[in-house]
Amino acid sequence: MIESVATDLPGLVAAAERRYIDRNPESRRRHEERAEVMPGGNTRSVIHVPPFPLTIVRGEGARLVDADGHEYVDFLGEYTAGLYGHSHPVILQAIRAALDDGIVLGAPNRYEAVFAQAICERFPSLELVRFCNSGTEANLLALSLARVATGRPAIMVFEGGYHGGVFSFVSAGGSPINAPFPFVVAQYNDAEGAAQLIAGHAHELAAVIVEPLQGSGGVIPGEHDFLRALRQATAEHDVLLVFDEVMTSRLSTGGLQQVVGVTPDLTTLGKYLGGGLAFGAFGGRADLMRRFDPSRAGALPHAGTFNNAVLTMAAGAAGLTQVYTAGEVERLNGLGDRLRDRLNGFAAERGLEFSATGHMLEAGYSYARRGFVALSLPLGEPDIDGFAAAVEAFLDGGLAP
Ligand SMILES: Cc1ncc(COP(=O)(O)O)c(C=O)c1O
């Protein structure tokens, strides 16, 4: 069956695209409307899908509804930022309560200390933390701090790494709009190669930045020995080690650094930690972070109108202290582990590598075009079973004509 499907793959893909266009006239219309005022109808490259993306008009729990009224179970989870789902009552209540007291106060507010304390308790390598508005910004700030603190300009990154819109090394050579820092590019999971490069470039390296699991580069786990070797080599050469845990901090109560047993000098955070609102944070060693203390002579400036945005601080604090508790961390990651094992089992039984995005939309499941899945708290076992069954049906039947 699979073989015969493969011979007519272009025809089947064209038919699937036709069905998609016919099924989604309102999403198409809205795409065309957007394209009159936004390049390609898009303001966020990763959510573009040819011939046009679905316009989502509503989300509730783990359910999405598109502009043509179709319902989907959300297995994208906003690329990990949607961990709480679309309408968690604790998050909604925190936002509503904050709204009632004013949202642009132009001063420290009552939520940020609670939130900062919860983050520092959760991730002990963060002795001090500062907030910003995205993971990209957190990385820009952490790396700029590293450059000032060491007096050296260069940053070591890894092929396949993604640290934000201006820090992407997913495709060869890196993005043409990367920030203009001098980069030294090493191979991910090559401990010896990276240690040699760190030694060879120590005179110019401010920091090594690494995702302890490469997310956008293909969900590739960092080998523990590799990450520990980075810690050792950076410490030996007085280079700072930055863990980008924007995506991975949700994977255990103390992030992946806790699992691997590595204490980085600086850590960057983002995504779900803002409760579903725009969020970024960076933190780490107190001696480094204190450079931002504005009461000190020569303090580094770090302004940002929305650094302590009231709604984000309130939603993030409520989420971390009341919702994503240790028990929930364990439950959600257990659910993810079981789903991954089932999908890997299907592929192994059939000797296949697969990606089934289009078919999965028709079956009512939404996830990223590149095959990326991120679970959220409102998903239940029946959703997981349904998703796995839809994948299995796809593998057994091939692409439906
Ligand atoms: C590991 C990692 N770092 C940084 C970022 C950038 O975060 P943001 O999209 O909030 O700028 C992302 C986003 O996907 C990420 O996965």
mmCIF file of C-alpha atoms in Angstrom, residues 12-320:
data_model
loop_
_atom_site.group_PDB
_atom_site.id
_atom_site.type_symbol
_atom_site.label_atom_id
_atom_site.label_comp_id
_atom_site.label_asym_id
_atom_site.label_seq_id
_atom_site.Cartn_x
_atom_site.Cartn_y
_atom_site.Cartn_z
ATOM 1 C CA LEU A 12 -1.958 12.725 -4.081
ATOM 2 C CA VAL A 13 -0.361 15.803 -2.554
ATOM 3 C CA ALA A 14 -2.019 17.994 -5.219
ATOM 4 C CA ALA A 15 -5.397 16.374 -4.466
ATOM 5 C CA ALA A 16 -4.902 16.929 -0.723
ATOM 6 C CA GLU A 17 -4.067 20.592 -1.400
ATOM 7 C CA ARG A 18 -7.232 20.943 -3.521
ATOM 8 C CA ARG A 19 -9.321 19.512 -0.683
ATOM 9 C CA TYR A 20 -7.654 21.911 1.746
ATOM 10 C CA ILE A 21 -8.462 24.913 -0.456
ATOM 11 C CA ASP A 22 -12.073 23.793 -0.973
ATOM 12 C CA ARG A 23 -12.582 23.167 2.723
ATOM 13 C CA ASN A 24 -11.241 26.525 3.906
ATOM 14 C CA PRO A 25 -12.656 29.383 1.790
ATOM 15 C CA GLU A 26 -12.910 31.841 4.672
ATOM 16 C CA SER A 27 -9.319 31.209 5.811
ATOM 17 C CA ARG A 28 -8.256 31.794 2.228
ATOM 18 C CA ARG A 29 -10.206 35.043 2.016
ATOM 19 C CA ARG A 30 -8.679 36.313 5.240
ATOM 20 C CA HIS A 31 -5.203 35.359 4.054
ATOM 21 C CA GLU A 32 -5.707 37.382 0.890
ATOM 22 C CA GLU A 33 -6.997 40.317 2.932
ATOM 23 C CA ARG A 34 -3.923 40.190 5.186
ATOM 24 C CA ALA A 35 -1.612 39.989 2.192
ATOM 25 C CA GLU A 36 -2.740 43.460 1.103
ATOM 26 C CA VAL A 37 -1.120 44.992 4.185
ATOM 27 C CA MET A 38 1.398 42.424 5.455
ATOM 28 C CA PRO A 39 4.119 40.750 3.359
ATOM 29 C CA GLY A 40 2.619 37.455 2.224
ATOM 30 C CA GLY A 41 -0.133 37.996 4.781
ATOM 31 C CA ASN A 42 2.378 37.150 7.480
ATOM 32 C CA THR A 43 4.031 38.680 10.532
ATOM 33 C CA ARG A 44 5.537 35.488 11.962
ATOM 34 C CA SER A 45 7.431 33.329 9.445
ATOM 35 C CA VAL A 46 6.999 30.012 11.255
ATOM 36 C CA ILE A 47 3.205 30.014 10.989
ATOM 37 C CA HIS A 48 3.108 30.469 7.236
ATOM 38 C CA VAL A 49 1.855 27.370 5.391
ATOM 39 C CA PRO A 50 1.313 27.158 1.625
ATOM 40 C CA PRO A 51 -1.125 27.687 -0.009
ATOM 41 C CA PHE A 52 -2.376 29.678 3.030
ATOM 42 C CA PRO A 53 -2.566 29.015 6.774
ATOM 43 C CA LEU A 54 -5.816 28.447 8.617
ATOM 44 C CA THR A 55 -7.048 31.533 10.438
ATOM 45 C CA ILE A 56 -7.913 30.465 13.968
ATOM 46 C CA VAL A 57 -10.740 32.478 15.483
ATOM 47 C CA ARG A 58 -11.172 30.831 18.874
ATOM 48 C CA GLY A 59 -9.464 28.570 21.374
ATOM 49 C CA GLU A 60 -10.865 26.901 24.452
ATOM 50 C CA GLY A 61 -9.060 24.371 26.622
ATOM 51 C CA ALA A 62 -7.141 22.328 24.056
ATOM 52 C CA ARG A 63 -9.623 23.001 21.242
ATOM 53 C CA LEU A 64 -9.245 25.406 18.305
ATOM 54 C CA VAL A 65 -11.870 26.651 15.867
ATOM 55 C CA ASP A 66 -10.910 28.054 12.463
ATOM 56 C CA ALA A 67 -12.589 30.759 10.396
ATOM 57 C CA ASP A 68 -14.605 28.131 8.476
ATOM 58 C CA GLY A 69 -15.938 26.601 11.673
ATOM 59 C CA HIS A 70 -13.802 23.433 11.774
ATOM 60 C CA GLU A 71 -12.671 22.253 15.180
ATOM 61 C CA TYR A 72 -9.205 20.876 15.935
ATOM 62 C CA VAL A 73 -7.496 19.354 18.937
ATOM 63 C CA ASP A 74 -4.458 21.534 19.523
ATOM 64 C CA PHE A 75 -1.275 19.481 19.452
ATOM 65 C CA LEU A 76 0.891 22.474 18.527
ATOM 66 C CA GLY A 77 0.495 24.146 21.915
ATOM 67 C CA GLU A 78 1.850 27.392 20.442
ATOM 68 C CA TYR A 79 5.302 25.828 19.995
ATOM 69 C CA THR A 80 5.418 25.105 23.787
ATOM 70 C CA ALA A 81 4.170 28.567 24.876
ATOM 71 C CA GLY A 82 0.591 27.287 25.083
ATOM 72 C CA LEU A 83 1.218 24.895 27.953
ATOM 73 C CA TYR A 84 -1.751 26.196 29.953
ATOM 74 C CA GLY A 85 -4.134 25.854 27.020
ATOM 75 C CA HIS A 86 -6.426 28.615 25.836
ATOM 76 C CA SER A 87 -8.656 29.276 28.816
ATOM 77 C CA HIS A 88 -7.192 27.939 32.043
ATOM 78 C CA PRO A 89 -9.440 29.335 34.801
ATOM 79 C CA VAL A 90 -6.524 30.242 37.104
ATOM 80 C CA ILE A 91 -4.737 32.148 34.346
ATOM 81 C CA LEU A 92 -7.935 33.894 33.208
ATOM 82 C CA GLN A 93 -8.762 34.883 36.768
ATOM 83 C CA ALA A 94 -5.243 36.269 37.326
ATOM 84 C CA ILE A 95 -5.482 38.352 34.150
ATOM 85 C CA ARG A 96 -8.991 39.604 34.970
ATOM 86 C CA ALA A 97 -7.994 40.600 38.496
ATOM 87 C CA ALA A 98 -4.921 42.432 37.196
ATOM 88 C CA LEU A 99 -6.976 44.172 34.495
ATOM 89 C CA ASP A 100 -9.288 45.628 37.091
ATOM 90 C CA ASP A 101 -6.397 47.455 38.781
ATOM 91 C CA GLY A 102 -4.866 49.055 35.691
ATOM 92 C CA ILE A 103 -2.369 47.691 33.211
ATOM 93 C CA VAL A 104 0.148 50.412 32.297
ATOM 94 C CA LEU A 105 1.319 51.618 35.666
ATOM 95 C CA GLY A 106 4.800 52.875 34.750
ATOM 96 C CA ALA A 107 6.283 51.581 38.012
ATOM 97 C CA PRO A 108 7.138 48.330 39.772
ATOM 98 C CA ASN A 109 3.902 46.401 40.333
ATOM 99 C CA ARG A 110 2.716 43.923 42.927
ATOM 100 C CA TYR A 111 3.206 40.815 40.777
ATOM 101 C CA GLU A 112 6.802 40.897 39.591
ATOM 102 C CA ALA A 113 8.455 40.000 42.905
ATOM 103 C CA VAL A 114 6.191 36.956 43.342
ATOM 104 C CA PHE A 115 6.949 35.847 39.811
ATOM 105 C CA ALA A 116 10.712 36.455 40.064
ATOM 106 C CA GLN A 117 10.834 34.559 43.334
ATOM 107 C CA ALA A 118 8.961 31.597 41.859
ATOM 108 C CA ILE A 119 11.370 31.494 38.912
ATOM 109 C CA CYS A 120 14.508 31.719 41.067
ATOM 110 C CA GLU A 121 13.205 28.968 43.362
ATOM 111 C CA ARG A 122 12.349 26.766 40.408
ATOM 112 C CA PHE A 123 15.657 27.227 38.586
ATOM 113 C CA PRO A 124 18.350 27.563 41.268
ATOM 114 C CA SER A 125 21.106 28.660 38.851
ATOM 115 C CA LEU A 126 19.134 31.904 38.514
ATOM 116 C CA GLU A 127 20.312 33.782 41.577
ATOM 117 C CA LEU A 128 18.852 36.938 40.070
ATOM 118 C CA VAL A 129 16.493 37.368 37.127
ATOM 119 C CA ARG A 130 15.311 40.130 34.795
ATOM 120 C CA PHE A 131 12.269 40.145 32.565
ATOM 121 C CA CYS A 132 11.837 41.139 28.935
ATOM 122 C CA ASN A 133 9.330 40.371 26.190
ATOM 123 C CA SER A 134 10.548 37.405 24.172
ATOM 124 C CA GLY A 135 13.052 34.592 24.128
ATOM 125 C CA THR A 136 14.914 36.383 21.356
ATOM 126 C CA GLU A 137 15.296 39.452 23.512
ATOM 127 C CA ALA A 138 16.394 37.340 26.493
ATOM 128 C CA ASN A 139 19.175 35.859 24.393
ATOM 129 C CA LEU A 140 20.223 39.256 23.011
ATOM 130 C CA LEU A 141 20.489 40.571 26.554
ATOM 131 C CA ALA A 142 22.251 37.549 28.042
ATOM 132 C CA LEU A 143 24.819 37.496 25.251
ATOM 133 C CA SER A 144 25.333 41.266 25.368
ATOM 134 C CA LEU A 145 25.899 40.959 29.113
ATOM 135 C CA ALA A 146 28.434 38.166 28.485
ATOM 136 C CA ARG A 147 30.297 40.352 25.990
ATOM 137 C CA VAL A 148 30.516 43.251 28.442
ATOM 138 C CA ALA A 149 31.418 41.035 31.406
ATOM 139 C CA THR A 150 34.252 39.240 29.583
ATOM 140 C CA GLY A 151 35.377 42.082 27.341
ATOM 141 C CA ARG A 152 35.343 39.609 24.416
ATOM 142 C CA PRO A 153 33.137 39.803 21.332
ATOM 143 C CA ALA A 154 32.463 36.323 19.946
ATOM 144 C CA ILE A 155 29.696 33.825 20.710
ATOM 145 C CA MET A 156 29.882 30.075 20.123
ATOM 146 C CA VAL A 157 26.679 28.523 18.811
ATOM 147 C CA PHE A 158 25.769 25.108 17.400
ATOM 148 C CA GLU A 159 24.659 24.092 13.954
ATOM 149 C CA GLY A 160 20.899 23.515 14.070
ATOM 150 C CA GLY A 161 20.554 25.886 17.040
ATOM 151 C CA TYR A 162 17.672 28.334 17.328
ATOM 152 C CA HIS A 163 17.784 31.196 19.782
ATOM 153 C CA GLY A 164 15.273 33.533 18.154
ATOM 154 C CA GLY A 165 14.463 35.473 14.995
ATOM 155 C CA VAL A 166 17.942 37.038 14.887
ATOM 156 C CA PHE A 167 19.800 34.005 16.269
ATOM 157 C CA SER A 168 18.970 31.151 13.946
ATOM 158 C CA PHE A 169 21.466 28.494 12.882
ATOM 159 C CA VAL A 170 18.896 25.961 11.738
ATOM 160 C CA SER A 171 19.893 26.285 8.096
ATOM 161 C CA ALA A 172 23.511 26.147 6.975
ATOM 162 C CA GLY A 173 25.373 29.428 7.404
ATOM 163 C CA GLY A 174 22.712 30.868 9.721
ATOM 164 C CA SER A 175 19.934 33.341 8.974
ATOM 165 C CA PRO A 176 20.904 36.369 6.866
ATOM 166 C CA ILE A 177 19.246 38.610 9.444
ATOM 167 C CA ASN A 178 21.164 37.247 12.441
ATOM 168 C CA ALA A 179 22.419 39.804 14.948
ATOM 169 C CA PRO A 180 25.834 41.074 13.851
ATOM 170 C CA PHE A 181 27.880 39.283 16.534
ATOM 171 C CA PRO A 182 30.958 37.303 15.498
ATOM 172 C CA PHE A 183 29.810 33.653 15.767
ATOM 173 C CA VAL A 184 31.889 30.499 16.039
ATOM 174 C CA VAL A 185 29.747 27.580 14.882
ATOM 175 C CA ALA A 186 30.327 24.116 16.377
ATOM 176 C CA GLN A 187 28.670 20.717 15.862
ATOM 177 C CA TYR A 188 25.917 19.781 18.300
ATOM 178 C CA ASN A 189 26.688 16.741 20.483
ATOM 179 C CA ASP A 190 30.366 16.722 19.434
ATOM 180 C CA ALA A 191 31.955 17.204 22.852
ATOM 181 C CA GLU A 192 35.541 16.892 21.697
ATOM 182 C CA GLY A 193 35.138 19.221 18.711
ATOM 183 C CA ALA A 194 33.414 21.861 20.816
ATOM 184 C CA ALA A 195 36.067 21.666 23.568
ATOM 185 C CA GLN A 196 38.796 22.134 20.955
ATOM 186 C CA LEU A 197 37.019 25.121 19.425
ATOM 187 C CA ILE A 198 36.527 26.691 22.853
ATOM 188 C CA ALA A 199 40.250 26.288 23.591
ATOM 189 C CA GLY A 200 41.231 27.630 20.167
ATOM 190 C CA HIS A 201 38.943 30.664 20.339
ATOM 191 C CA ALA A 202 39.178 31.373 24.071
ATOM 192 C CA HIS A 203 40.896 34.729 23.465
ATOM 193 C CA GLU A 204 37.810 36.069 21.591
ATOM 194 C CA LEU A 205 34.908 34.068 23.080
ATOM 195 C CA ALA A 206 32.495 35.730 25.500
ATOM 196 C CA ALA A 207 30.062 32.843 25.749
ATOM 197 C CA VAL A 208 28.872 29.496 24.501
ATOM 198 C CA ILE A 209 25.085 29.389 24.079
ATOM 199 C CA VAL A 210 23.376 26.034 23.791
ATOM 200 C CA GLU A 211 19.901 24.548 23.875
ATOM 201 C CA PRO A 212 20.105 21.492 26.141
ATOM 202 C CA LEU A 213 17.694 19.955 23.618
ATOM 203 C CA GLN A 214 17.634 21.479 20.146
ATOM 204 C CA GLY A 215 13.984 22.333 19.545
ATOM 205 C CA SER A 216 13.543 24.036 16.159
ATOM 206 C CA GLY A 217 16.556 22.127 14.807
ATOM 207 C CA GLY A 218 14.581 18.870 15.015
ATOM 208 C CA VAL A 219 14.029 18.053 18.722
ATOM 209 C CA ILE A 220 17.501 16.579 19.223
ATOM 210 C CA PRO A 221 18.379 15.842 22.854
ATOM 211 C CA GLY A 222 21.764 17.093 24.012
ATOM 212 C CA GLU A 223 23.866 14.207 25.288
ATOM 213 C CA HIS A 224 24.602 14.705 28.938
ATOM 214 C CA ASP A 225 28.330 14.135 28.452
ATOM 215 C CA PHE A 226 28.355 16.770 25.727
ATOM 216 C CA LEU A 227 26.638 19.357 27.918
ATOM 217 C CA ARG A 228 28.913 18.547 30.842
ATOM 218 C CA ALA A 229 31.963 18.848 28.581
ATOM 219 C CA LEU A 230 30.788 22.335 27.590
ATOM 220 C CA ARG A 231 30.585 23.256 31.254
ATOM 221 C CA GLN A 232 34.097 22.011 31.875
ATOM 222 C CA ALA A 233 35.696 23.616 28.810
ATOM 223 C CA THR A 234 34.011 27.000 29.352
ATOM 224 C CA ALA A 235 35.015 27.027 33.031
ATOM 225 C CA GLU A 236 38.622 26.146 32.146
ATOM 226 C CA HIS A 237 38.858 29.014 29.666
ATOM 227 C CA ASP A 238 36.847 31.584 31.585
ATOM 228 C CA VAL A 239 34.135 31.654 28.916
ATOM 229 C CA LEU A 240 30.507 32.000 30.063
ATOM 230 C CA LEU A 241 28.047 29.150 29.497
ATOM 231 C CA VAL A 242 24.499 30.173 28.590
ATOM 232 C CA PHE A 243 21.717 27.586 28.565
ATOM 233 C CA ASP A 244 18.845 28.596 26.317
ATOM 234 C CA GLU A 245 15.937 26.955 28.150
ATOM 235 C CA VAL A 246 13.262 28.997 26.381
ATOM 236 C CA MET A 247 11.679 25.789 25.158
ATOM 237 C CA THR A 248 13.025 23.210 27.600
ATOM 238 C CA SER A 249 12.429 24.703 31.034
ATOM 239 C CA ARG A 250 9.038 22.945 31.143
ATOM 240 C CA LEU A 251 10.570 19.478 30.852
ATOM 241 C CA SER A 252 11.334 19.090 34.555
ATOM 242 C CA THR A 253 10.759 21.169 37.671
ATOM 243 C CA GLY A 254 14.237 22.705 37.340
ATOM 244 C CA GLY A 255 14.547 22.705 33.567
ATOM 245 C CA LEU A 256 16.855 20.415 31.637
ATOM 246 C CA GLN A 257 19.844 21.813 33.544
ATOM 247 C CA GLN A 258 18.503 20.004 36.592
ATOM 248 C CA VAL A 259 18.210 16.721 34.685
ATOM 249 C CA VAL A 260 21.709 17.011 33.211
ATOM 250 C CA GLY A 261 23.259 18.292 36.447
ATOM 251 C CA VAL A 262 24.926 21.321 34.844
ATOM 252 C CA THR A 263 24.868 24.805 36.368
ATOM 253 C CA PRO A 264 25.195 27.394 33.596
ATOM 254 C CA ASP A 265 26.387 30.941 34.266
ATOM 255 C CA LEU A 266 23.302 32.396 32.597
ATOM 256 C CA THR A 267 19.956 30.928 31.538
ATOM 257 C CA THR A 268 17.329 32.311 29.191
ATOM 258 C CA LEU A 269 13.615 31.601 29.512
ATOM 259 C CA GLY A 270 10.432 32.377 27.604
ATOM 260 C CA LYS A 271 7.276 30.884 26.114
ATOM 261 C CA TYR A 272 4.796 29.245 28.566
ATOM 262 C CA LEU A 273 6.329 30.950 31.611
ATOM 263 C CA GLY A 274 4.424 34.131 30.729
ATOM 264 C CA GLY A 275 1.140 32.280 31.144
ATOM 265 C CA GLY A 276 0.490 32.572 27.392
ATOM 266 C CA LEU A 277 1.352 36.277 27.133
ATOM 267 C CA ALA A 278 4.469 37.860 25.590
ATOM 268 C CA PHE A 279 7.402 36.920 27.807
ATOM 269 C CA GLY A 280 11.140 36.482 28.104
ATOM 270 C CA ALA A 281 13.584 36.373 31.016
ATOM 271 C CA PHE A 282 17.272 35.941 31.615
ATOM 272 C CA GLY A 283 19.153 35.332 34.795
ATOM 273 C CA GLY A 284 21.974 33.535 36.483
ATOM 274 C CA ARG A 285 25.044 34.294 38.585
ATOM 275 C CA ALA A 286 24.415 37.201 40.939
ATOM 276 C CA ASP A 287 27.800 38.813 40.211
ATOM 277 C CA LEU A 288 26.882 39.021 36.512
ATOM 278 C CA MET A 289 23.260 40.069 36.926
ATOM 279 C CA ARG A 290 24.136 42.761 39.516
ATOM 280 C CA ARG A 291 25.696 44.740 36.690
ATOM 281 C CA PHE A 292 22.132 45.791 35.896
ATOM 282 C CA ASP A 293 21.506 47.123 39.417
ATOM 283 C CA PRO A 294 20.635 50.745 38.606
ATOM 284 C CA SER A 295 21.677 51.964 42.033
ATOM 285 C CA ARG A 296 25.307 51.036 41.285
ATOM 286 C CA ALA A 297 27.741 53.368 39.575
ATOM 287 C CA GLY A 298 28.226 52.371 35.925
ATOM 288 C CA ALA A 299 25.204 50.069 35.891
ATOM 289 C CA LEU A 300 24.289 48.548 32.543
ATOM 290 C CA PRO A 301 21.036 49.972 31.209
ATOM 291 C CA HIS A 302 18.217 47.588 30.377
ATOM 292 C CA ALA A 303 15.040 49.493 29.684
ATOM 293 C CA GLY A 304 11.923 48.028 28.106
ATOM 294 C CA THR A 305 8.447 49.512 28.311
ATOM 295 C CA PHE A 306 6.823 46.125 28.836
ATOM 296 C CA ASN A 307 9.576 44.337 30.823
ATOM 297 C CA ASN A 308 7.267 44.116 33.835
ATOM 298 C CA ALA A 309 3.959 44.150 31.897
ATOM 299 C CA VAL A 310 1.267 43.787 34.530
ATOM 300 C CA LEU A 311 -0.788 41.127 32.758
ATOM 301 C CA THR A 312 2.242 38.959 31.970
ATOM 302 C CA MET A 313 3.604 39.218 35.512
ATOM 303 C CA ALA A 314 0.190 38.302 36.976
ATOM 304 C CA ALA A 315 -0.491 35.423 34.563
ATOM 305 C CA GLY A 316 3.054 34.061 34.781
ATOM 306 C CA ALA A 317 3.126 34.132 38.574
ATOM 307 C CA ALA A 318 -0.265 32.433 38.857
ATOM 308 C CA GLY A 319 0.684 29.759 36.330
ATOM 309 C CA LEU A 320 3.971 28.863 37.910
#
